[in-house]
XYZ file of C-alpha atoms in Angstrom:
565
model
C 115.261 78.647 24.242
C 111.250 78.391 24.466
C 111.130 74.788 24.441
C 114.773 73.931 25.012
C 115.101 71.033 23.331
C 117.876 71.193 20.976
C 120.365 68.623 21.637
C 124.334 70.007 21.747
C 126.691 68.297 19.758
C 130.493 68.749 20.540
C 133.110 66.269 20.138
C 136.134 66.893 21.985
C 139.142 64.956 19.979
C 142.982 64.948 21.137
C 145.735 63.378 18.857
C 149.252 62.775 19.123
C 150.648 61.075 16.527
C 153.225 62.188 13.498
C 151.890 61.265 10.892
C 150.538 64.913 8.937
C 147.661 63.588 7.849
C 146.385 62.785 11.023
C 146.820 66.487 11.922
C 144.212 67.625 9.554
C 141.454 69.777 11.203
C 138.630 67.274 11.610
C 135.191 69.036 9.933
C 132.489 69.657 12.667
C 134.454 69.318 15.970
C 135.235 72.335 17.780
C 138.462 72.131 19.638
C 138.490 72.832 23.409
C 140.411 76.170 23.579
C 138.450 77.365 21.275
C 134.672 76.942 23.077
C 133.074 78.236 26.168
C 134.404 81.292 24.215
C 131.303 83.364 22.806
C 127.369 84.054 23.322
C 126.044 81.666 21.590
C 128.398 78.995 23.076
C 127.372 79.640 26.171
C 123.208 79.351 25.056
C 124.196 76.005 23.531
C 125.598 74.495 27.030
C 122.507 76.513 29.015
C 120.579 74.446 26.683
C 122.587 71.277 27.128
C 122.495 71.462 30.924
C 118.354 71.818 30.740
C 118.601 68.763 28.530
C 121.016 67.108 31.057
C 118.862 68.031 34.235
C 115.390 66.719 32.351
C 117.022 63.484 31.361
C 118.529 62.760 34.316
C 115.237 63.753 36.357
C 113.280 61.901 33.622
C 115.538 58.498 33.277
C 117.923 58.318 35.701
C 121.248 57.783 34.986
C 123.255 54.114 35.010
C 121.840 50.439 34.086
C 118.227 51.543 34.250
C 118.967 54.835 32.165
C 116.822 53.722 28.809
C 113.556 52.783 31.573
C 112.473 54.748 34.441
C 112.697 57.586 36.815
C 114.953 56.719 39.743
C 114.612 60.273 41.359
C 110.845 60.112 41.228
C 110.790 56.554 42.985
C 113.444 57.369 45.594
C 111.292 60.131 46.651
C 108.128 59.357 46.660
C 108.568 55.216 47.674
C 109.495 55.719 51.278
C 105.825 56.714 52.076
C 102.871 55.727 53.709
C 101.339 57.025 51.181
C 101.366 53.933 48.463
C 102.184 50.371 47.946
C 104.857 49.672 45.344
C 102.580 46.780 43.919
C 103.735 45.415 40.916
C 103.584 41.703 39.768
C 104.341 40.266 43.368
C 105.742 40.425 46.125
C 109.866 41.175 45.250
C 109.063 41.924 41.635
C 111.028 44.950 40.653
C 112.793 44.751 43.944
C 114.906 47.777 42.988
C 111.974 49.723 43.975
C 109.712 47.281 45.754
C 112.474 47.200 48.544
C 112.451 51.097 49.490
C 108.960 50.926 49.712
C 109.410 48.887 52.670
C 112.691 49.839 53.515
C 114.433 46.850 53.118
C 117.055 48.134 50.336
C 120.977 48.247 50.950
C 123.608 50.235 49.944
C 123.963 48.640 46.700
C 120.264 49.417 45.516
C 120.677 50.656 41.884
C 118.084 53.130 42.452
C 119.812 54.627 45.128
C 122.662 54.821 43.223
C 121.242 56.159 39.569
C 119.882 59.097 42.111
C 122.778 59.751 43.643
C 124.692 59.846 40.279
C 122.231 61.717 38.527
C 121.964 64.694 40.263
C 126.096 64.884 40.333
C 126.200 64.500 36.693
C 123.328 67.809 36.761
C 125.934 69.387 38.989
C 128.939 68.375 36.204
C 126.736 69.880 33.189
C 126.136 72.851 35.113
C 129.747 73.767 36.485
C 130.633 73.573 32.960
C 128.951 76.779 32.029
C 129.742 78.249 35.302
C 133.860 77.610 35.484
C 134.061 78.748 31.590
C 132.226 82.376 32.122
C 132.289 84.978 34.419
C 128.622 85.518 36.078
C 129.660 89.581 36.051
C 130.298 89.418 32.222
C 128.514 92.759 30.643
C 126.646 90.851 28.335
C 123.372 90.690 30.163
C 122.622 86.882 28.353
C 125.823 85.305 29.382
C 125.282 86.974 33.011
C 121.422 85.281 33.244
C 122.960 81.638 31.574
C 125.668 81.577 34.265
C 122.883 82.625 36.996
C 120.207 79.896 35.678
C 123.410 77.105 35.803
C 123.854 78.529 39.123
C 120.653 77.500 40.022
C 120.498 73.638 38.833
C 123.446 73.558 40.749
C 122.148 74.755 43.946
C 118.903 72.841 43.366
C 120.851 69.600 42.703
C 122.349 70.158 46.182
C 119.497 71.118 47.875
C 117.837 67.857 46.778
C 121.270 65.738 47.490
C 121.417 67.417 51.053
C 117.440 66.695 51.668
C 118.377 62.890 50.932
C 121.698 62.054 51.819
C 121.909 65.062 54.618
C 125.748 65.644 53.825
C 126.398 65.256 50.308
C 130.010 66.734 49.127
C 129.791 69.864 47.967
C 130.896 70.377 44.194
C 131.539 74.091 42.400
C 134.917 72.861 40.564
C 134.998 71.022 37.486
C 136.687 67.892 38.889
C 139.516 65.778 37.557
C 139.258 61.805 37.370
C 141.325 61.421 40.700
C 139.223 63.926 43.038
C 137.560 62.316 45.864
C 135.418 64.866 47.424
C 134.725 64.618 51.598
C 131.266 65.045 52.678
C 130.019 68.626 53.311
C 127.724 69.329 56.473
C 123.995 69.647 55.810
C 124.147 73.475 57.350
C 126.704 74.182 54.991
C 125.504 73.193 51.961
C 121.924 74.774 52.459
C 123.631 77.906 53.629
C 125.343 77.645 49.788
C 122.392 76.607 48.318
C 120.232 79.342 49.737
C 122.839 82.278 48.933
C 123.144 80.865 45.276
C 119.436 81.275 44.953
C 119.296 84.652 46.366
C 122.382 85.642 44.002
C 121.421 84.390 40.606
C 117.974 85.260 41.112
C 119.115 89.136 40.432
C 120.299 87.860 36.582
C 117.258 86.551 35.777
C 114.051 88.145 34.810
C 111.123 88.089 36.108
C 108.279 86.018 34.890
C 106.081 88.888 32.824
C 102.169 87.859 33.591
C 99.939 85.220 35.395
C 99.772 83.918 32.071
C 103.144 83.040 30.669
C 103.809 79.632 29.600
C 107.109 79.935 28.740
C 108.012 80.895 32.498
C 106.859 77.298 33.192
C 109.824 75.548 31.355
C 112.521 78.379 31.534
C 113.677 79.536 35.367
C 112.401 82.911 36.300
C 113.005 85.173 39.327
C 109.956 83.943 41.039
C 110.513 80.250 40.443
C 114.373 80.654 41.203
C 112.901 82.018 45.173
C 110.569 79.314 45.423
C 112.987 77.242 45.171
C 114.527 79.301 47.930
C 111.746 79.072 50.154
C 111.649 75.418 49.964
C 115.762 75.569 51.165
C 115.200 77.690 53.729
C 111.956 75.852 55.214
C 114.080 72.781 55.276
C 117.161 74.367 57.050
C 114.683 75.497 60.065
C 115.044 79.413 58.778
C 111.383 79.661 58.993
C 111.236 83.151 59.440
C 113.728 84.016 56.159
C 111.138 81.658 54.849
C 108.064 83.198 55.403
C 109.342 86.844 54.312
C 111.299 85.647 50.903
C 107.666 83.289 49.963
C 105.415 86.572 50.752
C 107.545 88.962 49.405
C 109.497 87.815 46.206
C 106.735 85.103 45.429
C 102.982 85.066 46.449
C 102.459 89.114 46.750
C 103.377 89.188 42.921
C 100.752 87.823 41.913
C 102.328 85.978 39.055
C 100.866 82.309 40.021
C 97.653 81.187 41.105
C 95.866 77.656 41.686
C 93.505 76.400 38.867
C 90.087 75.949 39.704
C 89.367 72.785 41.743
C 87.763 71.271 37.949
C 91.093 71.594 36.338
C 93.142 69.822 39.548
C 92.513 66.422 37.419
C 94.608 68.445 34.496
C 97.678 69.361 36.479
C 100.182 66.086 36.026
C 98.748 65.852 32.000
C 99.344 67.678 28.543
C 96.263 69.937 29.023
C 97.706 71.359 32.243
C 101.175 72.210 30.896
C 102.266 75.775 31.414
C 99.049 76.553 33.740
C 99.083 79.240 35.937
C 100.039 76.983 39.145
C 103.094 76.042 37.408
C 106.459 77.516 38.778
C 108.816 74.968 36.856
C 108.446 72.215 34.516
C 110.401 70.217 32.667
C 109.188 70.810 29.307
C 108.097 67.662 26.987
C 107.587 68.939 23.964
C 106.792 66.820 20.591
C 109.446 68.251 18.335
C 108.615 65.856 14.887
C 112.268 66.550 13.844
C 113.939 64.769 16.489
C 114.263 60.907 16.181
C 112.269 58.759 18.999
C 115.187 58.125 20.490
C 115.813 61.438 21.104
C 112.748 62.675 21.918
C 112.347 59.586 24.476
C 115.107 61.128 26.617
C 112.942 64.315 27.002
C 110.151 62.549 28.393
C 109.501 60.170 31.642
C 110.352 56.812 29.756
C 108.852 53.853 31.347
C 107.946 55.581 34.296
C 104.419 56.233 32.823
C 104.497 52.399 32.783
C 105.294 52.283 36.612
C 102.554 54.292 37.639
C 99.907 52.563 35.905
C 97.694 50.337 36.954
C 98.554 46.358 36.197
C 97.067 46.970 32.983
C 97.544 43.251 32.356
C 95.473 42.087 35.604
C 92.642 43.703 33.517
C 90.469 41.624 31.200
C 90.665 44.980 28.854
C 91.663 48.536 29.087
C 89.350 51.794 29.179
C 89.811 53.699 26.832
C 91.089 57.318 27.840
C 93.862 55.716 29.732
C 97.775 54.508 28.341
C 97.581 51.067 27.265
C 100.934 50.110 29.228
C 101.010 49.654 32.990
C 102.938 47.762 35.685
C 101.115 48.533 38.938
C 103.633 50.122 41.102
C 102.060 53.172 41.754
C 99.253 51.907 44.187
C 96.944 54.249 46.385
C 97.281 52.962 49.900
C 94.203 52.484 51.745
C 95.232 54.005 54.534
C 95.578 57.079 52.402
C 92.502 56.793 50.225
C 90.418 56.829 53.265
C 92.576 59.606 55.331
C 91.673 61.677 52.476
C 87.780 60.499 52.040
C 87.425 61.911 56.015
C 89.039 64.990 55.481
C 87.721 66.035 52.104
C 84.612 64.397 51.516
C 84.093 61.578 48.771
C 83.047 64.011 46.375
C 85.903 67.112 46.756
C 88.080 68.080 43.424
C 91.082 66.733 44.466
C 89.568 62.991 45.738
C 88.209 62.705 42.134
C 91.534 64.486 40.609
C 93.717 62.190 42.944
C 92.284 58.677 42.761
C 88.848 56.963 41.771
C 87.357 53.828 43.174
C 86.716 50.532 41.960
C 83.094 51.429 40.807
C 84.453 54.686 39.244
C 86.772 52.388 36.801
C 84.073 50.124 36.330
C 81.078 52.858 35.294
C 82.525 56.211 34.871
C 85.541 55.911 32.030
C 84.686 54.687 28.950
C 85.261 50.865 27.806
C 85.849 49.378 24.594
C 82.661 47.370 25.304
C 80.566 50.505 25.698
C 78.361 49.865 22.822
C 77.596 46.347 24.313
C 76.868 47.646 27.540
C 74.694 51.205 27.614
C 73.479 51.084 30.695
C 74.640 50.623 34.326
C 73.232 47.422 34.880
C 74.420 46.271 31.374
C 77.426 47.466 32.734
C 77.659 45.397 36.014
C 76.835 42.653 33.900
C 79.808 42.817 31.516
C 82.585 40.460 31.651
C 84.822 42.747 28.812
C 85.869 45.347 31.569
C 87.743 45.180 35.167
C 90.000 43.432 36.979
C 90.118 39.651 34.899
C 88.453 37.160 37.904
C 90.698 34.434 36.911
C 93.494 36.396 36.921
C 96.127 37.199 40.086
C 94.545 39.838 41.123
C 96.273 43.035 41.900
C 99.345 42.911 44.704
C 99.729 46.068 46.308
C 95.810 47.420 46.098
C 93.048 47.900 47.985
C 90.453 49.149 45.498
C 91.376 52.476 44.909
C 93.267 53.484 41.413
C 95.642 56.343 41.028
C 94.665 59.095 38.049
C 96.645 61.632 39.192
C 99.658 60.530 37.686
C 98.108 57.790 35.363
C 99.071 58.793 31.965
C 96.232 59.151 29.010
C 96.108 58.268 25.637
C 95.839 62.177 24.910
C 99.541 62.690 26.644
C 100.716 60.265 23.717
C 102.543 61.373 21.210
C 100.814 60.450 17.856
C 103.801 59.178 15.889
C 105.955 57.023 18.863
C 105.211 54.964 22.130
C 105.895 58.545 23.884
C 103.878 60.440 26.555
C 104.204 64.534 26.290
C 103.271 65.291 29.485
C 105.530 67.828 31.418
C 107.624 67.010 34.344
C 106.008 69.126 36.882
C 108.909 69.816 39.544
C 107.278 72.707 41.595
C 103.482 74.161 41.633
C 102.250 77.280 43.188
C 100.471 74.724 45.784
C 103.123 74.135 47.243
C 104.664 77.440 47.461
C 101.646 78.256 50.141
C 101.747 75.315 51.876
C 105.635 76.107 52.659
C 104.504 79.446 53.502
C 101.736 78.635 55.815
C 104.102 75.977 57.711
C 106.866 78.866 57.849
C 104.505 81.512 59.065
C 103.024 79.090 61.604
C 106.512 78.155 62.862
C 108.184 81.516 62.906
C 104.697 83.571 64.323
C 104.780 85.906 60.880
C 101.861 86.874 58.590
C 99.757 84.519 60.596
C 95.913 86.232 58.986
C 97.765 85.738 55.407
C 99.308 82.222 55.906
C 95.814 80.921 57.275
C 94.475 82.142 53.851
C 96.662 80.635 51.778
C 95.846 77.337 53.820
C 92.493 78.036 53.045
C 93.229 79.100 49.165
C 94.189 75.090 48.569
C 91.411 74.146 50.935
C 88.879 75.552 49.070
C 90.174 74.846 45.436
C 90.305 71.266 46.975
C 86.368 71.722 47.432
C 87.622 70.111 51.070
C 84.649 69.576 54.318
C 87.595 70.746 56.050
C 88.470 74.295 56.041
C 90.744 75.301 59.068
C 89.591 78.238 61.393
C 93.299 78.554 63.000
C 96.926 77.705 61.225
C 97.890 74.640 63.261
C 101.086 72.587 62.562
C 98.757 69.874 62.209
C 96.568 71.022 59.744
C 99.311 72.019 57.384
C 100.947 68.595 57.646
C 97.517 67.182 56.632
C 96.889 69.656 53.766
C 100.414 69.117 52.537
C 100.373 65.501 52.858
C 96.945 65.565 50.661
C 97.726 68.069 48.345
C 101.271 67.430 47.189
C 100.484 63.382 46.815
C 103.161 61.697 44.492
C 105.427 65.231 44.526
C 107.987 63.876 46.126
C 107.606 65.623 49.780
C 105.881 63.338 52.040
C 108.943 61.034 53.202
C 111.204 64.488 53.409
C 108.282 66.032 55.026
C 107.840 63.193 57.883
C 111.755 63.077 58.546
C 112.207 66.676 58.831
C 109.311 66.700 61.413
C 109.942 63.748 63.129
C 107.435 62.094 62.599
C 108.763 59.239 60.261
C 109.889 56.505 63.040
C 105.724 56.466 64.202
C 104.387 56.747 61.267
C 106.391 54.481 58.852
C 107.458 51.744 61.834
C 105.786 48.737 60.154
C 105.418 49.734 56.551
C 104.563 47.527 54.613
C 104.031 44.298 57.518
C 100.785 43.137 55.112
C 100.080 43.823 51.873
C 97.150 43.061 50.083
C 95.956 41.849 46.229
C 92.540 43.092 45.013
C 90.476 40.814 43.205
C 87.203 41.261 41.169
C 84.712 37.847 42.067
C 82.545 38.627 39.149
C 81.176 35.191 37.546
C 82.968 33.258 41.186
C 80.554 31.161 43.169
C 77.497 32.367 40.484
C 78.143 36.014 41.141
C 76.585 37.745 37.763
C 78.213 41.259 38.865
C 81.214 42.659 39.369
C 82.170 42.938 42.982
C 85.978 44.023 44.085
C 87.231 42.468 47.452
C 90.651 43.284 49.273
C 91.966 39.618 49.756
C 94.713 40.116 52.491
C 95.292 36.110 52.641
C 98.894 35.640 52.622
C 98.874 39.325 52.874
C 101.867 39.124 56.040
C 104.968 38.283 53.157
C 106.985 40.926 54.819
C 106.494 39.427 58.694
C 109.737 37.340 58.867
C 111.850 39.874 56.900
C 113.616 43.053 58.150
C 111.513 45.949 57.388
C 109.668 48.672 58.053
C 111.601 52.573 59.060
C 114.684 51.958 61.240
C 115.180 55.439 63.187
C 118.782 56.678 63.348
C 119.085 54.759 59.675
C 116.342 55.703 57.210
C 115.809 59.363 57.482
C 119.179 59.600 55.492
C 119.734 57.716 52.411
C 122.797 55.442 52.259
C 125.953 56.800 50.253
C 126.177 53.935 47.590
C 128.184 51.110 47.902
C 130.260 52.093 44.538
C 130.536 55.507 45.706
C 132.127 53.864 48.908
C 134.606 51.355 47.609
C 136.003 54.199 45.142
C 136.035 56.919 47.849
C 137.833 56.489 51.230
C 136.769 60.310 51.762
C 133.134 59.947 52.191
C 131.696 59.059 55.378
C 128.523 56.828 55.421
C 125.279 58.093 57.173
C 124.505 56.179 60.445
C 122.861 52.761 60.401
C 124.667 51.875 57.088
């Protein structure tokens, strides 16, 4: 169970036919009636449903299975936060299109979402319908707790999207056509699932257990909690379950601000400010095949940088990118005031053009020793006769740019873990719920100040203000997957996201143009307006719910489609 990757075999085989031969016991298929029957059954489906939940996290489920991370893009695209980028404008549409929020019901990321966190909830009612969670064998008890949790946490994350997702605790038959279930009635499940499997399942054992990373414990199970009950406006039950059952523990802390650039690679797996994690771990016995579905895929390839934009590729960095993981300008320099060009996180979170150029290593090093050599050479940057890049404005993403030591030695694989919650944001949901609920106010405004500091922010707040936890969160948890929740839940997504994207601009590098003997990056936003005569942009009373998917609406007359659909 430490690095629960074992992949579960069972074939489930029915025959009816007279022929005796054909009744013959098949070798290595277990029957139906006779599983879900002993201990180690139920460890081999806990350990199938982690495998299910990573994959489908990791890869998505449906016609872009073998490539990419649908739940990853359909939570962190809706932001003012990034451009998609990519090739050009409408390449990769799929994604390019919630970006700017011009997708429809039939996007097929949209739908691989929706359908893979229902396929979490299948693999974990499995366990859950076939034991009993008040079974006196204490292991069986804490496997049917931990399914209980995916479960909940798949419906937390289905309610924070789609707002009234049916609820599902039956193992359903091919005709079922669930309703929808009201968002205050699935959190108020979600949150008392939490609260009761948390008391099966132990307690992470030091500040410095790995393992508690990539297996649920106690502590993880009630952040988890915390985050529910933030979102359901129970700010209050918030702030006591965080303080309490979490942070006065003392079982997490933040790395020091010189590690932040570690905390979405290999070298950060398992740290301290890691409460859960899918776990990517190079297991030389699997096939790649295998192995690929325990990893992000292609999704390192989405995040990167338009590696083939570049006249050559530095070498510390993966040498596969697609440039749809752009730093938005907007952001860069939001982030520049508040910190200070030089804080942990600005260097941990994104460099600049000149950074790329002088500060990693090139292949062309050796040629070029010195700065000025270096400004001088035409074997690194963005290639001048080239495109350019669509979607950037001279700023380039590290935090979730994957590195040639993430890669597996023996296959195109990167080894990184999945990072679903850090301790980070544990106090930045407990400053916001001791702000809004007036509790622990002297302890909240520390832990605003704990990530301020690590940060090694110019801005360290004197008073816990609504509005300095939005900034701190929106900074902080960058590419996590809250700031388009974050903006809907406080209203503020119809100001703020109104005209995303209207321009959008390509980056170029004139080096050698016009007699220029240096490289010099420009934002070119000539032709930038592509998006003016199209519908885009937020819609309020549409976007801050995502649409049901068309599929799920022609086979369902049950569900109900969220307004604006």
């Amino acid at each position: 169970m430490k690095k629960l990757i074992l992949i579960l075999g069972i074939s489930l085989f029915a025959f009816s036919c007279n022929q005796d031969w054909l009744e013959i016991p098949q070798k290595g298929v277990v029957p139906l009636d006779e599983y879900y029957k002993t201990e180690e059954h139920a460890e081999s489906a806990l350990v199938a449903l982690y495998k299910e939940v990573a994959n489908r996290y990791n890869r998505g489920a449906g016609s872009q299975n073998f490539s990419y991370s649908p739940v990853t893009l359909m939570f962190n695209l809706p932001s003012d936060d990034l451009y998609h980028g990519g090739a050009a404008p409408g390449s990769s549409d799929w994604a390019q299109g919630i970006n700017e929020f011009r997708y429809t019901t039939d996007n097929e990321t949209v739908r691989s979402t929706y359908r893979s966190f229902y396929m979490m909830i299948y693999a974990a009612n499995l366990l859950i319908n076939n034991y009993d969670q008040s079974d006196s064998n204490a292991n069986i008890a804490r496997y049917v707790a931990e399914a209980r949790v995916w479960r909940a946490w798949s419906h937390m994350m289905l309610a924070i999207g789609w707002g009234n997702p049916p609820l599902i605790t039956e193992l359903l038959d091919k005709d079922a056509r669930p309703a929808n279930t009201l968002f205050e009635d699935v959190m108020d499940f979600v949150i008392n699932e939490f609260a009761d499997a948390a008391e099966y399942i132990p307690s992470k054992p030091n500040l410095t257990d790995k393992n508690s990373a990539v297996r649920l414990s106690k502590e993880a199970v009630y952040s988890f909690m915390g985050k529910a009950q933030v979102f359901a406006g129970r700010y209050a039950d918030a702030a006591d379950n965080l303080k309490t059952n979490v942070i006065d523990k003392g079982l997490y802390d933040l790395v020091p601000g010189e590690e932040m650039f570690n905390l979405n690679h290999a070298d950060g797996d398992g740290s301290v400010e890691k409460v859960f994690e899918f776990n990517n771990y190079p297991n030389t016995s699997l096939s790649g095949s295998v192995m690929g579905q325990l990893t992000l895929g292609q999704m390192i390839d989405h995040w990167h940088w338009r590696l083939d934009r570049f006249v050559n590729i530095p070498t510390a960095v993966y040498n596969s990118g697609w440039g749809c993981g752009q730093v938005s300008g907007e952001f860069a320099r939001a982030l520049i005031e508040n910190d200070g060009f030089d804080s942990h996180r600005r260097k941990a979170w994104f460099y600049t053009y000149d950074e790329l150029l002088y500060e990693l290593a090139w292949p062309s090093d050796s040629e070029a020793p010195t700065l000025e050599d270096k400004k001088k050479d035409p074997k690194r940057g963005v290639d001048p006769n080239g495109a350019g890049l669509f979607g950037n404005e001279g700023y380039f993403m590290m935090k979730r740019v994957p590195l040639m030591k993430d890669k597996f030695p023996t296959a195109n694989i990167v080894l990184s873990n999945t990072v679903i919650m850090r301790y980070a944001e544990v106090l930045l949901l407990f400053a916001e719920a001791s702000q809004m609920s007036g509790k622990y106010q002297g302890e909240a405004l520390a832990a605003l100040n704990k990530i301020q500091q690590r940060a090694g922010s110019d801005h360290i707040s004197t008073s816990l203000t609504l509005e300095d936890i939005k900034k701190e969160k929106r900074f902080e948890m960058w590419m996590e997957g809250t700031r388009f929740p974050d903006l809907v839940r406080w209203g503020d997504a119809s100001t703020v996201l109104a005209k995303q994207y209207e321009r959008v601009p390509y980056f170029r590098d004139l080096f050698g143009i016009d007699g220029r003997t240096e490289h010099e990056g420009v934002v070119d936003w000539e032709g930038s307006e592509y998006n003016a005569n199209r519908d885009f942009g937020f819609k309020s009373n549409k976007h801050e719910r995502f649409p049901f998917p068309m599929l799920e609406m022609q086979i369902n007359p049950n569900i109900v489609q969220n307004p604006g659909w």
